[in-house]
Amino acid sequence: IIDADIFIGWNVINFDFSLPQKRCDLHHLKFSIGRDGSVPRWRINSNNTDQQFIEIAGRVVLDGIDLLKTATYHFPSFSLDNVANTLLGMGKKVEDVDNRITEITNNFLHNKPALAAYNLEDCRLVWLIFEKTQLLEFAQLRAQLTGLAIDRVGGSVAAFTNLYLPKLHRSGYVAPNMGDGVSDLISPGGYVMDSIPGLYDNVLVLDFKSLYPSIIRSFKIDPMGLVEGLIEAEKEGLIEQSQSEEVIKGFDGAYFSRDKHFLPDIITSLWLERDKAKSQKNAALSQAIKIIMNSFYGVLGSTGCRFFDPRLSGSITKRSHEILKTTKSWIEDKGFRVIYGDTDSIFVHVGSEKTVLQCQKLGSELQGFINEKWQCYLEEEFDLPCELEIEFETHFTKFLMPTIRGRDVGTKKRYAGLVTVGEEQQQKLIFKGLESVRTDWTQLAKDFQQTLYSKVFNKETVDDYIKVMVEKTLNGEFDDKLVYRKRIRRKLSDYVKNVPPHVKAARLADEINRKQDKPLRYQKRGWIEYYITVNGPQAVEHLSSPLDYQFYIDRQLCAIADGILPFIGTSFGQITDAQLGLF
């Protein structure tokens, strides 16, 4: 018997521990798994009643899904099979993952060794994912840095309080009560520029390194510093003045002390530790520190934090707006065109005639120029050392900033580009916010977009490719790529108005399941795969009608094509109208 300190698993609390607890309750037995023989303590998330927490005396339970999300990993699906295939290149030991219950039941009845092999492989996959991503090390380091329990999910406010409160008390201050900082002020989000749509050669992306933490460090933004700054400003009669040797002016009437603060020093120490972790190639520690540093802005803007004050968060975000706008003007003064900016990034079009080497050199020059300008600006305007640092991050040899569908206005947080990577100078397509990286588009749409954009970026003809894709779609050659996969986020009965297609498919499927005396699959959330047919949406396992190919052509192929074709003087309709008339 292994007397375990830590249990790891996949949905391990809601399933692996919940099930034996229910069986013990059914048979009036104590689920005595604590190190002292005690039963576990269960809690339910007040914001999500489907999420449970378990506390076991002397032991800890870590769920792989929760830890990956905490470590800012993103996957279209957090199923064990999908994550394992993505990270490890291997999946579950079962023939049909989506319908594995039938196979598992059959193995339970007729092939116990196969069932055991399946269960062991699941355990091995979880272990390998934890090793690959250093999740256990990440959880341990996060606990050491914040003082939170190792199995604590979220807890940004608690982490901040654990770091900040002792310093405040040791300096003779008393923390404010919850709710003391509530006011009518609203702190804006990150600054997102209006984009200039177009198909560009040579776009450089310059990115401010950890912008919000850098602003906190540079402008001494701090809860205690705000209190002391306001006292000093009023004492010196500095209210409404733009500059002062005594305090640092923020936004919305905020002033910050130049020397009485803790948060800038906390971030500086974390920053140095992160640089050390990077040099030691300790990815888990580096990521843990990054997440903690980046959470401080959100904490100061959260009413759930006792240090909440909109003047704190506003002095961060409004300063970031000012920094991006000023940086944009400096770049444009040098004769380059800024086509977009988002929170901490600037996208600069530097001209079509430049080579890759010239663009790389120019990116480095712009990086040095902007950093020097900010150092001089903060010294001259605020008498402060500058902790802001911009980095030349990416050179897009080709770049598309699309328009909003049906309008001439440029989009935000959506673009695509071509970069050159590696010593062999291989081309790589990058998509942000477009169909290729979204889970609610079919595989056909994603494949089509990848190939079409690659052809346009490389100035290849596209007419024949589009016609072939339309013809093969109409002939049923891509049926396996026309499946939609979406999550049902509520109980089916909760959908009353504006019932989406995937819910319609789920209701129809479970109605068929009910008539056939089969288990109902979709009543309590989960994923569904479905087609759009001439008779509406139908689940894959209950497909009974012909597919609506025209729907897929209009909503998938046409929608994607017309995001880029107008920039080369054509459209999906111009290329396919004559062809579609033949069918």
Coordinates of C-alpha atoms in Angstrom, one line a residue:
I1 CA 0.0 0.0 0.0
I2 CA 1.3 3.4 -1.0
D3 CA 0.6 6.1 1.6
A4 CA 0.3 8.9 -0.9
D5 CA 0.9 12.6 -0.2
I6 CA -0.5 13.8 -3.5
F7 CA -3.1 12.4 -5.9
I8 CA -3.1 13.5 -9.5
G9 CA -5.7 12.8 -12.2
W10 CA -8.0 14.2 -14.9
N11 CA -11.3 15.5 -13.5
V12 CA -10.1 13.6 -10.5
I13 CA -12.2 15.3 -7.9
N14 CA -15.5 15.4 -9.8
F15 CA -15.2 11.8 -10.9
D16 CA -12.5 9.6 -9.3
F17 CA -13.1 10.8 -5.8
S18 CA -16.8 11.6 -6.1
L19 CA -17.7 8.1 -7.3
P20 CA -16.3 6.2 -4.3
Q21 CA -17.7 8.8 -2.0
K22 CA -21.2 8.1 -3.4
R23 CA -20.7 4.3 -3.1
C24 CA -19.7 4.7 0.5
D25 CA -22.7 6.9 1.2
L26 CA -25.0 4.3 -0.5
H27 CA -23.7 1.5 1.7
H28 CA -23.4 3.7 4.9
L29 CA -19.6 3.4 5.1
K30 CA -17.1 6.0 6.1
F31 CA -14.8 7.1 3.2
S32 CA -11.9 7.2 5.6
I33 CA -9.0 8.2 3.3
G34 CA -7.4 10.9 5.5
R35 CA -4.0 10.1 6.9
D36 CA -5.6 10.2 10.4
G37 CA -8.5 8.0 9.3
S38 CA -10.9 10.9 8.8
V39 CA -13.4 11.4 6.0
P40 CA -12.8 14.1 3.4
R41 CA -14.4 17.5 3.5
W42 CA -16.2 18.5 0.3
R43 CA -17.0 22.0 -0.9
I44 CA -18.9 23.3 -3.9
N45 CA -17.8 26.3 -5.9
S46 CA -20.5 29.0 -5.2
N47 CA -20.1 30.3 -8.8
N48 CA -20.2 26.9 -10.5
T49 CA -22.1 24.2 -8.6
D50 CA -20.7 21.5 -10.9
Q51 CA -17.2 22.2 -9.6
Q52 CA -16.3 20.5 -6.3
F53 CA -13.3 20.8 -4.0
I54 CA -12.0 18.1 -1.7
E55 CA -9.9 18.4 1.5
I56 CA -8.2 15.2 2.8
A57 CA -6.3 15.3 6.0
G58 CA -2.6 14.9 5.3
R59 CA -3.0 14.6 1.5
V60 CA -3.5 16.8 -1.5
V61 CA -5.5 16.2 -4.7
L62 CA -4.3 18.0 -7.9
D63 CA -6.5 18.0 -11.0
G64 CA -4.6 18.2 -14.3
I65 CA -7.3 20.3 -16.1
D66 CA -7.4 22.9 -13.3
L67 CA -3.6 23.2 -13.2
L68 CA -3.2 23.5 -16.9
K69 CA -5.8 26.4 -17.0
T70 CA -4.1 28.0 -14.0
A71 CA -0.8 27.8 -15.9
T72 CA -2.5 29.5 -18.9
Y73 CA -2.5 26.6 -21.2
H74 CA -5.2 26.7 -23.9
F75 CA -6.7 23.8 -25.8
P76 CA -9.9 23.5 -27.9
S77 CA -10.8 20.6 -25.6
F78 CA -9.3 19.7 -22.2
S79 CA -10.3 16.1 -22.6
L80 CA -7.5 13.7 -21.6
D81 CA -7.3 12.3 -25.1
N82 CA -7.1 15.7 -26.8
V83 CA -4.5 17.1 -24.4
A84 CA -2.4 13.9 -24.5
N85 CA -2.5 13.9 -28.3
T86 CA -1.5 17.6 -28.5
L87 CA 1.3 17.4 -25.9
L88 CA 2.5 13.8 -26.2
G89 CA 1.4 12.6 -29.6
M90 CA -0.5 9.7 -28.0
G91 CA -4.1 9.1 -26.8
K92 CA -6.4 6.8 -24.9
K93 CA -6.2 3.1 -25.3
V94 CA -9.7 2.8 -26.9
E95 CA -10.9 2.5 -30.5
D96 CA -13.6 5.2 -30.4
V97 CA -12.8 7.9 -27.8
D98 CA -16.1 9.7 -28.3
N99 CA -18.2 6.6 -27.8
R100 CA -16.0 4.7 -25.4
I101 CA -18.6 3.7 -22.9
T102 CA -19.8 0.9 -25.1
E103 CA -16.3 -0.5 -25.5
I104 CA -15.5 -0.1 -21.8
T105 CA -18.7 -1.9 -20.8
N106 CA -18.0 -4.7 -23.2
N107 CA -14.5 -5.0 -21.8
F108 CA -15.8 -5.1 -18.3
L109 CA -18.1 -8.0 -19.1
H110 CA -15.9 -9.9 -21.5
N111 CA -12.3 -8.7 -21.4
K112 CA -11.1 -7.6 -18.0
P113 CA -7.3 -7.4 -19.1
A114 CA -8.3 -4.9 -21.8
L115 CA -10.2 -2.8 -19.3
A116 CA -7.2 -2.8 -16.9
A117 CA -4.9 -1.8 -19.8
Y118 CA -7.2 1.1 -20.7
N119 CA -7.3 2.3 -17.1
L120 CA -3.5 2.0 -16.6
E121 CA -2.9 3.9 -19.8
D122 CA -5.1 6.7 -18.6
C123 CA -3.0 7.0 -15.5
R124 CA 0.2 6.9 -17.5
L125 CA -1.1 9.7 -19.8
V126 CA -1.8 11.9 -16.8
W127 CA 1.6 11.3 -15.3
L128 CA 3.3 12.0 -18.7
I129 CA 1.4 15.3 -19.1
F130 CA 2.4 16.4 -15.6
E131 CA 6.0 15.6 -16.4
K132 CA 5.9 17.2 -19.8
T133 CA 4.4 20.5 -18.5
Q134 CA 6.1 20.4 -15.1
L135 CA 2.7 20.9 -13.5
L136 CA 3.6 19.5 -10.1
E137 CA 6.7 21.8 -9.9
F138 CA 4.5 24.7 -11.1
A139 CA 2.0 24.0 -8.3
Q140 CA 4.7 23.7 -5.6
L141 CA 6.5 26.9 -6.7
R142 CA 3.2 28.8 -6.9
A143 CA 2.4 27.8 -3.4
Q144 CA 5.9 28.9 -2.2
L145 CA 5.6 32.3 -3.9
T146 CA 2.0 33.1 -2.8
G147 CA 1.6 31.2 0.5
L148 CA -1.6 29.6 -0.8
A149 CA -2.3 25.9 -0.4
I150 CA -0.8 23.8 -3.3
D151 CA -4.3 22.6 -4.4
R152 CA -5.8 26.1 -4.4
V153 CA -7.4 27.0 -7.8
G154 CA -7.4 30.6 -8.7
G155 CA -6.9 32.7 -5.6
S156 CA -5.2 35.8 -7.2
V157 CA -6.7 38.1 -4.5
A158 CA -5.6 35.8 -1.7
A159 CA -2.1 35.5 -3.2
F160 CA -1.8 39.3 -3.4
T161 CA -3.1 39.7 0.1
N162 CA -0.6 37.1 1.4
L163 CA 2.3 39.0 -0.2
Y164 CA 1.2 42.5 0.6
L165 CA -0.5 42.4 4.0
P166 CA 2.5 41.4 6.1
K167 CA 4.6 44.3 4.7
L168 CA 1.8 46.7 5.3
H169 CA 1.3 45.6 9.0
R170 CA 5.0 45.6 9.7
S171 CA 5.2 49.2 8.6
G172 CA 2.4 50.1 11.1
Y173 CA -0.5 50.4 8.7
V174 CA -3.9 48.8 9.0
A175 CA -5.5 47.3 5.8
P176 CA -8.8 48.8 4.6
N177 CA -12.1 46.9 5.1
M178 CA -13.7 45.1 2.2
G179 CA -15.7 47.6 0.2
D180 CA -14.0 50.7 1.4
G181 CA -12.6 51.4 -2.1
V182 CA -15.9 51.3 -3.9
S183 CA -16.6 54.4 -6.1
D184 CA -18.3 55.4 -9.3
L185 CA -15.1 55.5 -11.2
I186 CA -14.6 53.0 -14.0
S187 CA -11.2 51.7 -15.0
P188 CA -10.9 51.0 -18.8
G189 CA -9.4 47.9 -20.2
G190 CA -6.3 47.6 -22.4
Y191 CA -6.0 50.0 -25.3
V192 CA -6.9 48.6 -28.7
M193 CA -6.3 50.8 -31.7
D194 CA -8.5 51.1 -34.7
S195 CA -6.8 48.9 -37.3
I196 CA -6.0 49.9 -40.9
P197 CA -7.2 46.9 -43.0
G198 CA -5.1 45.7 -45.8
L199 CA -2.7 43.0 -47.2
Y200 CA 0.8 44.1 -46.3
D201 CA 4.4 43.2 -47.0
N202 CA 6.8 43.5 -44.0
V203 CA 5.0 44.2 -40.8
L204 CA 7.0 44.4 -37.6
V205 CA 5.5 43.7 -34.2
L206 CA 7.0 45.4 -31.1
D207 CA 5.8 44.3 -27.8
F208 CA 6.1 45.9 -24.4
K209 CA 7.6 43.3 -21.9
S210 CA 5.1 42.7 -19.1
L211 CA 3.6 46.2 -19.6
Y212 CA 1.3 46.4 -16.6
P213 CA 3.9 45.2 -14.1
S214 CA 6.4 47.6 -15.7
I215 CA 4.0 50.5 -15.3
I216 CA 3.5 49.6 -11.6
R217 CA 7.3 49.6 -11.1
S218 CA 7.9 52.8 -13.1
F219 CA 5.2 55.0 -11.7
K220 CA 5.2 53.5 -8.1
I221 CA 1.5 52.5 -8.2
D222 CA 0.7 51.0 -4.9
P223 CA -2.3 50.9 -2.4
M224 CA -0.4 52.4 0.5
G225 CA 1.5 54.7 -1.9
L226 CA -1.8 56.1 -3.1
V227 CA -2.9 57.0 0.5
E228 CA 0.5 58.6 1.3
G229 CA 0.6 60.3 -2.0
L230 CA -2.8 62.0 -1.6
I231 CA -1.9 63.1 1.9
E232 CA 1.4 64.6 0.7
A233 CA -0.2 66.2 -2.4
E234 CA -2.9 67.9 -0.2
K235 CA -0.3 69.0 2.3
E236 CA 1.8 70.6 -0.4
G237 CA -1.2 72.1 -2.2
L238 CA -0.3 70.0 -5.3
I239 CA -3.8 68.8 -6.2
E240 CA -4.5 69.2 -9.9
Q241 CA -0.9 70.0 -10.7
S242 CA 0.7 67.9 -13.5
Q243 CA 4.2 67.6 -12.0
S244 CA 5.7 67.5 -8.6
E245 CA 9.0 66.6 -6.9
E246 CA 7.1 65.3 -3.9
V247 CA 4.6 62.8 -5.5
I248 CA 3.9 61.1 -8.8
K249 CA 0.6 62.1 -10.5
G250 CA -1.6 59.3 -11.7
F251 CA -5.1 59.4 -13.2
D252 CA -8.5 60.2 -11.8
G253 CA -7.0 62.4 -9.1
A254 CA -4.5 59.8 -7.9
Y255 CA -1.1 60.7 -6.5
F256 CA 1.5 58.2 -5.5
S257 CA 4.3 58.5 -3.0
R258 CA 7.8 58.4 -4.4
D259 CA 9.3 56.4 -1.5
K260 CA 6.4 54.9 0.6
H261 CA 5.3 51.8 -1.3
F262 CA 5.6 48.0 -1.4
L263 CA 4.1 46.7 -4.7
P264 CA 6.8 48.1 -7.0
D265 CA 9.5 46.4 -4.9
I266 CA 7.5 43.1 -4.8
I267 CA 7.4 43.1 -8.6
T268 CA 11.0 44.0 -8.9
S269 CA 12.0 41.1 -6.7
L270 CA 9.7 38.7 -8.6
W271 CA 11.1 40.1 -11.9
L272 CA 14.7 39.3 -10.9
E273 CA 13.7 35.8 -9.8
R274 CA 12.0 35.3 -13.2
D275 CA 15.1 36.4 -15.1
K276 CA 17.1 34.0 -12.9
A277 CA 14.6 31.2 -13.7
K278 CA 14.8 31.9 -17.4
S279 CA 18.6 31.7 -17.3
Q280 CA 18.4 28.4 -15.5
K281 CA 15.8 27.2 -18.0
N282 CA 13.3 26.6 -15.2
A283 CA 10.1 27.0 -17.2
A284 CA 7.8 26.1 -14.3
L285 CA 9.1 28.8 -12.0
S286 CA 9.3 31.4 -14.8
Q287 CA 5.6 30.7 -15.7
A288 CA 4.5 30.8 -12.0
I289 CA 6.2 34.2 -11.5
K290 CA 4.8 35.6 -14.7
I291 CA 1.2 34.6 -13.8
I292 CA 1.6 36.1 -10.3
M293 CA 3.0 39.4 -11.6
N294 CA 0.4 39.8 -14.3
S295 CA -2.4 39.1 -11.8
F296 CA -1.7 42.2 -9.7
Y297 CA -3.5 44.6 -12.1
G298 CA -6.6 42.4 -12.1
V299 CA -6.5 42.2 -8.3
L300 CA -6.4 45.9 -7.8
G301 CA -9.3 46.3 -10.2
S302 CA -11.4 43.6 -8.4
T303 CA -14.1 44.5 -5.9
G304 CA -13.3 41.2 -4.2
C305 CA -10.0 42.7 -3.0
R306 CA -9.8 44.8 0.1
F307 CA -7.3 47.1 -1.6
F308 CA -9.6 47.8 -4.6
D309 CA -9.6 51.4 -5.7
P310 CA -10.4 52.3 -9.3
R311 CA -7.7 55.0 -9.1
L312 CA -5.1 52.2 -8.8
S313 CA -6.3 50.1 -11.8
G314 CA -7.1 53.3 -13.8
S315 CA -3.6 54.7 -13.2
I316 CA -2.3 51.4 -14.8
T317 CA -4.6 51.1 -17.8
K318 CA -4.9 54.8 -18.6
R319 CA -1.1 55.0 -18.5
S320 CA -0.9 52.1 -20.9
H321 CA -3.2 53.9 -23.3
E322 CA -0.9 56.9 -23.1
I323 CA 2.2 54.8 -23.6
L324 CA 0.8 53.1 -26.8
K325 CA -0.5 56.4 -28.3
T326 CA 2.8 58.1 -27.6
T327 CA 4.9 55.2 -29.0
K328 CA 2.7 55.2 -32.1
S329 CA 3.4 59.0 -32.7
W330 CA 7.2 58.5 -32.2
I331 CA 7.2 55.7 -34.8
E332 CA 5.1 57.6 -37.3
D333 CA 7.4 60.6 -36.8
K334 CA 10.1 58.4 -38.2
G335 CA 8.1 57.9 -41.4
F336 CA 6.6 54.4 -40.7
R337 CA 2.9 53.5 -40.6
V338 CA 1.3 52.0 -37.5
I339 CA -1.5 49.8 -38.7
Y340 CA -2.7 48.4 -35.4
G341 CA -2.0 48.2 -31.6
D342 CA -3.4 46.0 -28.9
T343 CA -2.8 46.3 -25.1
D344 CA 1.0 46.1 -25.2
S345 CA 1.8 45.5 -28.9
I346 CA 2.4 47.8 -31.9
F347 CA 2.2 46.7 -35.5
V348 CA 4.3 48.7 -37.9
H349 CA 4.3 48.6 -41.7
V350 CA 7.8 49.4 -42.8
G351 CA 7.4 49.2 -46.6
S352 CA 7.3 46.4 -49.3
E353 CA 10.7 46.9 -50.8
K354 CA 12.8 45.8 -47.7
T355 CA 14.6 42.5 -47.4
V356 CA 14.2 40.1 -44.4
L357 CA 17.6 41.2 -43.1
Q358 CA 16.8 44.9 -43.5
C359 CA 13.5 44.4 -41.6
Q360 CA 15.3 42.5 -38.8
K361 CA 17.8 45.4 -38.5
L362 CA 15.1 48.0 -38.6
G363 CA 13.1 46.1 -35.9
S364 CA 16.2 46.2 -33.6
E365 CA 16.7 49.9 -34.3
L366 CA 13.1 50.8 -33.5
Q367 CA 13.4 48.7 -30.3
G368 CA 16.5 50.7 -29.2
F369 CA 15.0 54.0 -30.3
I370 CA 11.7 53.6 -28.4
N371 CA 13.4 52.3 -25.2
E372 CA 15.8 55.3 -25.2
K373 CA 12.9 57.7 -25.8
W374 CA 10.9 56.3 -22.8
Q375 CA 14.0 56.5 -20.5
C376 CA 14.5 60.2 -21.4
Y377 CA 10.8 61.0 -21.2
L378 CA 10.3 59.5 -17.7
E379 CA 13.5 61.2 -16.5
E380 CA 12.5 64.6 -17.9
E381 CA 8.8 64.6 -17.1
F382 CA 8.7 62.6 -13.8
D383 CA 12.2 62.4 -12.6
L384 CA 11.8 58.6 -12.5
P385 CA 13.9 55.7 -13.7
C386 CA 12.2 53.9 -16.6
E387 CA 11.3 50.2 -16.2
L388 CA 9.4 50.1 -19.5
E389 CA 11.0 47.9 -22.1
I390 CA 9.8 47.2 -25.7
E391 CA 11.0 44.2 -27.6
F392 CA 11.1 43.6 -31.4
E393 CA 9.1 40.4 -31.4
T394 CA 8.0 39.3 -34.9
H395 CA 8.6 40.1 -38.6
F396 CA 5.6 39.2 -40.8
T397 CA 6.8 39.0 -44.4
K398 CA 3.1 39.0 -45.4
F399 CA 0.3 40.3 -43.1
L400 CA -3.4 40.5 -43.4
M401 CA -5.5 42.8 -41.3
P402 CA -9.1 41.9 -42.4
T403 CA -12.2 44.0 -42.3
I404 CA -15.3 43.3 -40.3
R405 CA -17.6 41.2 -42.4
G406 CA -19.9 43.4 -44.6
R407 CA -18.1 46.6 -43.6
D408 CA -15.0 48.6 -44.6
V409 CA -13.8 49.0 -41.0
G410 CA -10.8 47.0 -39.8
T411 CA -11.2 44.2 -37.2
K412 CA -9.6 44.1 -33.8
K413 CA -7.8 41.1 -32.3
R414 CA -8.0 39.2 -35.6
Y415 CA -5.2 38.9 -38.2
A416 CA -3.0 36.5 -40.1
G417 CA 0.6 36.6 -41.3
L418 CA 3.5 34.7 -42.7
V419 CA 6.8 34.5 -40.8
T420 CA 10.1 32.9 -41.6
V421 CA 11.5 30.6 -38.9
G422 CA 14.5 28.4 -38.2
E423 CA 17.9 28.2 -39.8
E424 CA 16.3 26.7 -42.9
Q425 CA 14.1 29.8 -43.3
Q426 CA 10.8 27.8 -43.4
Q427 CA 7.6 29.8 -43.8
K428 CA 4.9 29.5 -41.0
L429 CA 1.4 30.8 -41.0
I430 CA 0.2 32.6 -37.9
F431 CA -3.5 33.1 -37.2
K432 CA -5.0 35.2 -34.4
G433 CA -8.7 35.2 -33.8
L434 CA -9.5 33.8 -37.2
E435 CA -11.3 30.6 -38.2
S436 CA -8.2 28.4 -38.2
V437 CA -7.8 28.8 -34.4
R438 CA -11.5 28.7 -33.4
T439 CA -13.3 25.6 -32.2
D440 CA -16.7 26.5 -33.8
W441 CA -15.5 26.1 -37.4
T442 CA -15.3 22.8 -39.3
Q443 CA -12.1 21.1 -40.3
L444 CA -12.9 21.9 -44.0
A445 CA -13.0 25.6 -43.2
K446 CA -9.6 25.4 -41.3
D447 CA -7.9 23.5 -44.1
F448 CA -9.3 25.8 -46.7
Q449 CA -8.2 28.9 -44.9
Q450 CA -4.7 27.5 -44.4
T451 CA -4.2 26.7 -48.0
L452 CA -6.0 29.8 -49.5
Y453 CA -4.0 32.2 -47.3
S454 CA -0.8 30.5 -48.1
K455 CA -1.5 30.8 -51.8
V456 CA -2.4 34.5 -51.5
F457 CA 0.6 35.4 -49.4
N458 CA 2.9 33.6 -51.9
K459 CA 1.1 35.4 -54.8
E460 CA -0.1 32.1 -56.3
T461 CA -3.3 31.9 -58.4
V462 CA -6.4 30.8 -56.3
D463 CA -9.2 30.4 -58.8
D464 CA -8.7 26.7 -59.7
Y465 CA -8.1 25.8 -56.0
I466 CA -11.4 27.4 -54.9
K467 CA -13.4 25.8 -57.7
V468 CA -12.0 22.4 -56.9
M469 CA -12.8 22.8 -53.2
V470 CA -16.4 23.8 -54.1
E471 CA -16.8 20.9 -56.5
K472 CA -15.5 18.3 -54.1
T473 CA -17.7 19.7 -51.3
L474 CA -20.8 19.4 -53.5
N475 CA -19.8 15.9 -54.5
G476 CA -19.6 14.8 -50.8
E477 CA -15.8 14.2 -50.9
F478 CA -15.3 16.2 -47.7
D479 CA -18.2 14.9 -45.6
D480 CA -15.8 13.8 -42.8
K481 CA -14.6 17.4 -42.5
L482 CA -18.0 19.0 -42.2
V483 CA -18.6 18.1 -38.6
Y484 CA -19.2 20.9 -36.1
R485 CA -18.1 20.3 -32.5
K486 CA -19.4 22.5 -29.8
R487 CA -19.8 22.5 -26.0
I488 CA -23.2 22.5 -24.4
R489 CA -22.6 24.8 -21.5
R490 CA -26.0 24.6 -19.8
K491 CA -28.6 21.9 -19.2
L492 CA -30.7 21.4 -22.4
S493 CA -33.8 22.5 -20.5
D494 CA -32.2 25.8 -19.7
Y495 CA -32.2 26.9 -23.4
V496 CA -35.5 28.6 -24.0
K497 CA -35.0 31.5 -26.4
N498 CA -32.6 31.7 -29.3
V499 CA -31.8 28.0 -29.2
P500 CA -28.5 27.5 -31.1
P501 CA -28.0 24.7 -33.7
H502 CA -25.8 22.4 -31.5
V503 CA -28.6 22.4 -28.8
K504 CA -31.2 21.6 -31.4
A505 CA -29.1 18.7 -32.5
A506 CA -28.6 17.5 -28.9
R507 CA -32.3 17.6 -28.2
L508 CA -33.1 15.7 -31.3
A509 CA -30.4 13.1 -30.6
D510 CA -31.6 12.5 -27.0
E511 CA -35.2 12.3 -28.2
I512 CA -34.1 9.4 -30.5
N513 CA -32.0 7.9 -27.6
R514 CA -35.1 8.0 -25.4
K515 CA -37.3 6.2 -28.0
Q516 CA -34.5 3.6 -28.5
D517 CA -34.2 3.1 -24.7
K518 CA -30.5 4.3 -24.8
P519 CA -28.8 6.6 -22.2
L520 CA -29.4 10.3 -22.7
R521 CA -26.1 11.8 -23.6
Y522 CA -26.6 15.5 -23.7
Q523 CA -28.9 16.6 -20.8
K524 CA -26.2 17.9 -18.5
R525 CA -23.6 19.8 -20.6
G526 CA -20.8 18.1 -22.5
W527 CA -19.7 18.2 -26.2
I528 CA -21.7 17.3 -29.3
E529 CA -20.6 16.7 -32.9
Y530 CA -23.2 17.5 -35.5
Y531 CA -23.9 18.2 -39.2
I532 CA -26.1 20.8 -40.8
T533 CA -28.5 19.0 -43.0
V534 CA -31.3 20.0 -45.3
N535 CA -33.6 19.3 -42.3
G536 CA -31.5 21.3 -39.8
P537 CA -28.8 20.3 -37.4
Q538 CA -28.4 16.5 -36.6
A539 CA -25.9 14.7 -34.3
V540 CA -23.3 12.6 -36.0
E541 CA -24.6 9.4 -34.5
H542 CA -28.2 10.1 -35.6
L543 CA -27.6 11.5 -39.1
S544 CA -30.7 10.7 -41.2
S545 CA -30.9 13.6 -43.8
P546 CA -28.7 14.7 -46.7
L547 CA -26.1 17.4 -45.8
D548 CA -26.8 21.0 -46.7
Y549 CA -23.8 21.5 -48.9
Q550 CA -24.8 25.0 -50.0
F551 CA -24.9 26.0 -46.4
Y552 CA -21.3 24.9 -45.9
I553 CA -20.2 26.6 -49.1
D554 CA -21.9 29.9 -48.1
R555 CA -21.1 29.9 -44.4
Q556 CA -17.7 28.3 -44.4
L557 CA -15.9 28.5 -47.7
C558 CA -17.3 31.8 -48.9
A559 CA -17.0 33.5 -45.5
I560 CA -13.3 32.6 -45.3
A561 CA -12.5 33.5 -48.9
D562 CA -14.1 36.9 -48.8
G563 CA -12.0 37.8 -45.8
I564 CA -8.9 38.0 -48.0
L565 CA -9.9 37.9 -51.7
P566 CA -11.1 41.6 -52.0
F567 CA -7.5 42.6 -51.2
I568 CA -6.3 40.9 -54.4
G569 CA -9.2 42.4 -56.5
T570 CA -11.6 39.4 -56.6
S571 CA -14.3 37.6 -54.6
F572 CA -15.7 34.2 -53.9
G573 CA -18.8 35.0 -56.0
Q574 CA -16.8 36.2 -59.0
I575 CA -14.8 32.9 -59.0
T576 CA -17.6 30.4 -58.4
D577 CA -20.9 31.9 -59.6
A578 CA -20.7 30.3 -63.1
Q579 CA -19.6 27.0 -61.6
L580 CA -22.4 26.9 -59.0
G581 CA -24.9 27.4 -61.7
L582 CA -24.0 24.0 -63.1
F583 CA -25.1 22.2 -59.9

